[in-house]
Coordinates of N, CA and C in Angstrom, one line a residue:
E367 N 0.8 -1.0 0.2 CA 0.0 0.0 0.3 C 1.2 1.0 -0.3
F368 N 0.5 2.4 -0.2 CA 0.8 3.9 -0.6 C 0.5 4.6 -0.4
C369 N 1.1 5.9 0.4 CA 0.4 6.6 0.6 C 0.3 8.3 -0.4
L370 N -0.6 8.4 -1.4 CA -1.0 8.6 -2.7 C -1.3 10.8 -2.7
G371 N -2.0 10.7 -1.1 CA -2.3 12.0 -0.7 C -3.8 12.8 -1.0
S372 N -3.9 13.6 -0.7 CA -5.7 14.4 -0.9 C -5.6 15.2 -1.6
Y373 N -6.9 14.8 -2.0 CA -7.6 15.2 -3.7 C -8.7 15.9 -3.6
R374 N -8.3 16.7 -4.2 CA -9.8 17.3 -5.4 C -10.1 17.4 -6.6
I375 N -11.3 17.1 -6.2 CA -11.8 16.1 -8.0 C -12.7 17.7 -8.2
E376 N -13.1 17.7 -9.8 CA -13.6 18.7 -9.8 C -14.1 18.3 -11.6
I377 N -16.1 18.4 -10.9 CA -16.5 17.6 -12.2 C -16.8 18.8 -13.1
S378 N -17.0 18.7 -13.9 CA -17.8 19.6 -15.2 C -19.1 19.0 -15.5
L379 N -20.2 20.0 -15.4 CA -21.9 19.9 -16.4 C -21.4 18.5 -18.0
A380 N -19.8 19.4 -18.5 CA -19.9 18.9 -19.9 C -18.5 17.9 -20.6
G381 N -18.8 16.6 -19.2 CA -18.1 15.9 -19.1 C -16.7 16.3 -18.9
D382 N -15.8 16.7 -18.4 CA -14.2 17.3 -18.2 C -14.1 16.3 -16.8
I383 N -13.2 15.8 -16.3 CA -12.7 15.6 -15.5 C -11.2 15.7 -15.0
R384 N -11.7 17.0 -13.5 CA -9.9 17.2 -13.2 C -9.8 16.6 -12.0
I385 N -8.9 15.4 -11.3 CA -9.1 15.3 -9.8 C -6.9 15.7 -9.7
W386 N -6.7 16.5 -8.9 CA -5.3 17.0 -8.4 C -5.5 16.1 -6.8
N387 N -4.2 16.5 -6.3 CA -3.1 15.9 -5.4 C -3.2 17.6 -4.6
L388 N -3.3 17.4 -3.5 CA -3.5 18.8 -2.9 C -1.8 18.2 -1.7
T389 N -1.6 17.5 -1.5 CA -0.3 16.8 -1.1 C 0.7 16.3 -0.9
G390 N 0.3 15.2 -2.2 CA 1.8 14.1 -3.2 C 1.9 13.8 -4.1
A391 N 2.0 15.2 -4.8 CA 2.1 14.7 -6.4 C 3.2 14.7 -6.4
V392 N 3.3 14.4 -7.2 CA 5.1 13.8 -7.7 C 5.5 14.8 -9.4
G393 N 6.0 16.0 -8.4 CA 5.9 16.0 -10.5 C 4.9 17.1 -10.5
A394 N 4.6 17.2 -11.7 CA 3.8 17.2 -12.2 C 2.4 16.3 -12.2
Y395 N 2.5 14.8 -11.4 CA 1.9 13.9 -11.5 C 1.2 13.6 -10.0
D396 N 0.1 13.3 -10.3 CA -1.4 13.5 -9.2 C -1.1 12.4 -8.6
H397 N -0.7 11.1 -9.5 CA -1.1 10.1 -9.5 C -0.7 9.1 -10.4
P398 N -0.5 8.0 -10.4 CA 0.0 6.9 -12.1 C -0.4 6.9 -12.4
H399 N -2.0 7.5 -12.0 CA -3.2 7.8 -13.4 C -3.5 8.3 -13.7
I400 N -2.6 9.8 -13.7 CA -3.1 11.8 -13.3 C -2.4 12.4 -13.8
Y401 N -1.8 13.4 -15.1 CA -1.0 13.8 -14.6 C -1.6 15.2 -15.2
Q402 N -0.6 15.9 -13.9 CA -1.3 17.6 -14.8 C -2.5 18.0 -14.7
G403 N -3.8 16.9 -13.4 CA -5.0 17.2 -13.0 C -5.8 16.3 -14.7
R404 N -5.2 15.7 -15.2 CA -6.2 14.5 -16.6 C -5.7 13.7 -15.9
P405 N -7.4 13.4 -15.2 CA -7.0 11.4 -15.5 C -6.9 10.5 -16.4
C406 N -6.2 9.3 -16.6 CA -6.3 8.6 -18.0 C -7.4 7.5 -17.4
L407 N -8.9 8.1 -17.8 CA -10.1 6.7 -16.9 C -9.7 5.8 -17.8
G408 N -8.8 5.3 -19.0 CA -9.4 3.8 -18.6 C -11.0 3.6 -19.4
N409 N -10.9 2.2 -19.7 CA -12.4 1.4 -19.6 C -13.2 2.1 -19.3
T410 N -13.4 3.7 -17.9 CA -14.0 4.0 -16.9 C -14.6 5.3 -17.3
R411 N -14.2 5.6 -18.8 CA -14.8 6.4 -19.4 C -15.9 6.9 -19.6
E412 N -16.6 5.5 -20.1 CA -17.5 5.3 -21.0 C -18.5 5.6 -20.4
G413 N -18.9 4.9 -18.8 CA -19.5 4.7 -17.7 C -19.7 6.2 -16.7
I414 N -18.6 6.6 -16.5 CA -18.5 8.2 -15.6 C -19.6 9.5 -16.3
A415 N -18.6 9.3 -18.1 CA -19.8 10.0 -19.3 C -21.4 10.0 -18.9
K416 N -21.7 8.6 -18.1 CA -23.2 7.9 -18.5 C -23.4 8.8 -17.2
L417 N -23.4 8.9 -16.0 CA -23.3 9.2 -14.9 C -23.6 10.5 -14.7
I418 N -22.5 11.5 -15.5 CA -22.7 12.7 -15.8 C -24.0 13.1 -16.5
G419 N -24.0 12.7 -17.2 CA -25.5 12.6 -18.6 C -26.8 12.5 -16.9
E420 N -26.6 11.9 -16.6 CA -27.4 11.5 -15.8 C -27.4 11.9 -14.4
Y421 N -26.9 13.0 -14.6 CA -26.8 13.8 -12.9 C -26.1 12.7 -11.8
Q422 N -25.6 11.9 -12.0 CA -25.1 10.7 -10.7 C -24.1 11.4 -10.8
F423 N -23.7 11.9 -9.6 CA -23.0 12.9 -9.1 C -22.5 12.0 -7.5
V424 N -23.5 11.2 -6.9 CA -22.7 10.4 -6.0 C -22.0 8.5 -6.5
A425 N -23.1 8.7 -7.3 CA -22.4 7.5 -8.3 C -20.7 7.8 -8.3
L426 N -21.2 8.6 -9.0 CA -20.1 9.1 -9.6 C -19.0 9.4 -8.4
V427 N -19.1 10.1 -7.7 CA -17.9 10.3 -7.0 C -17.5 9.1 -6.7
Y428 N -18.5 7.4 -6.3 CA -17.7 6.5 -5.2 C -16.9 5.9 -5.9
V429 N -17.3 5.9 -8.2 CA -16.3 5.6 -8.4 C -15.0 5.9 -8.5
L430 N -14.9 7.5 -9.2 CA -13.9 8.1 -9.0 C -12.2 8.1 -7.2
L431 N -13.3 7.8 -6.3 CA -12.6 7.0 -5.8 C -12.3 5.9 -4.7
D432 N -12.8 5.7 -5.8 CA -12.2 3.6 -6.2 C -11.0 4.4 -7.5
F433 N -10.7 5.2 -8.5 CA -9.9 4.8 -9.4 C -8.9 5.2 -8.4
L434 N -9.2 6.5 -7.4 CA -7.8 6.5 -7.1 C -7.1 5.5 -6.3
K435 N -7.7 4.4 -5.6 CA -7.8 3.4 -4.6 C -7.2 2.6 -5.6
T436 N -6.8 2.7 -6.7 CA -6.3 0.9 -8.1 C -4.8 2.2 -8.6
V437 N -5.0 1.3 -9.0 CA -3.4 1.7 -10.2 C -2.7 -0.1 -10.7
N438 N -3.2 0.6 -12.3 CA -3.2 -0.8 -12.7 C -1.6 -0.7 -13.5
P439 N -0.7 -1.5 -12.9 CA 1.1 -1.1 -13.8 C 0.8 -1.4 -15.6
K440 N -0.6 -1.5 -15.9 CA 0.3 -2.2 -17.7 C -0.5 -0.5 -18.2
D441 N -0.9 0.4 -17.5 CA -1.0 1.6 -17.9 C -1.2 3.1 -17.0
W442 N -0.1 2.5 -16.3 CA 0.8 3.7 -15.4 C 1.7 4.8 -16.4
R443 N 0.8 6.2 -15.6 CA 1.6 6.9 -16.0 C 3.3 6.7 -15.6
V444 N 2.6 6.9 -14.6 CA 4.0 6.7 -14.1 C 4.2 5.7 -12.7
P445 N 4.8 5.1 -12.8 CA 5.1 4.3 -11.1 C 4.8 4.3 -9.9
I446 N 3.4 3.7 -9.1 CA 3.5 3.6 -7.8 C 5.0 3.7 -6.9
V447 N 6.1 3.6 -6.9 CA 7.0 3.4 -6.3 C 7.7 5.1 -6.1
Y448 N 7.1 5.8 -6.8 CA 7.6 7.5 -6.7 C 6.9 8.2 -5.3
W449 N 5.4 7.3 -5.5 CA 5.2 7.5 -4.3 C 6.0 7.0 -2.4
Q450 N 5.4 7.4 -1.6 CA 6.1 6.4 -0.7 C 5.4 6.0 0.1
E451 N 6.0 5.3 0.1 CA 5.0 3.8 0.9 C 4.0 3.5 2.3
S452 N 3.1 3.2 3.1 CA 2.5 3.3 3.3 C 3.1 2.0 5.3
R453 N 2.8 3.2 5.6 CA 3.4 2.2 6.7 C 3.2 1.4 8.0
S454 N 1.1 1.3 7.8 CA 0.1 0.6 8.5 C 0.9 -1.2 8.5

C-alpha cells in the first residue's frame, strides 16, 4: 500500500474531470494515472460520462474514489514506487 495524498475532484457538466493531488503530487503527476490533473480513466470513461449525463454525482464520486485507490501497472503514467509506501 502507498500513501498517494489528498485529492480535489472537479466535475464539469460538460463531462470534463480534473483530479488534483493537494498533498502528495510527484512532479506533474497527481497519481500514477493522473498527469497535471487530467486522469487517464481507461475503460471507466464511458460509464463516467453516462453518470454525468444522468446527474448521478454521488455514484460518480464513488467511482472516482475507487479509481484513486487502484493502480493498473499496464496503464500507469508513472510507477507507484515514486510515492511513499504506507507504514501501516
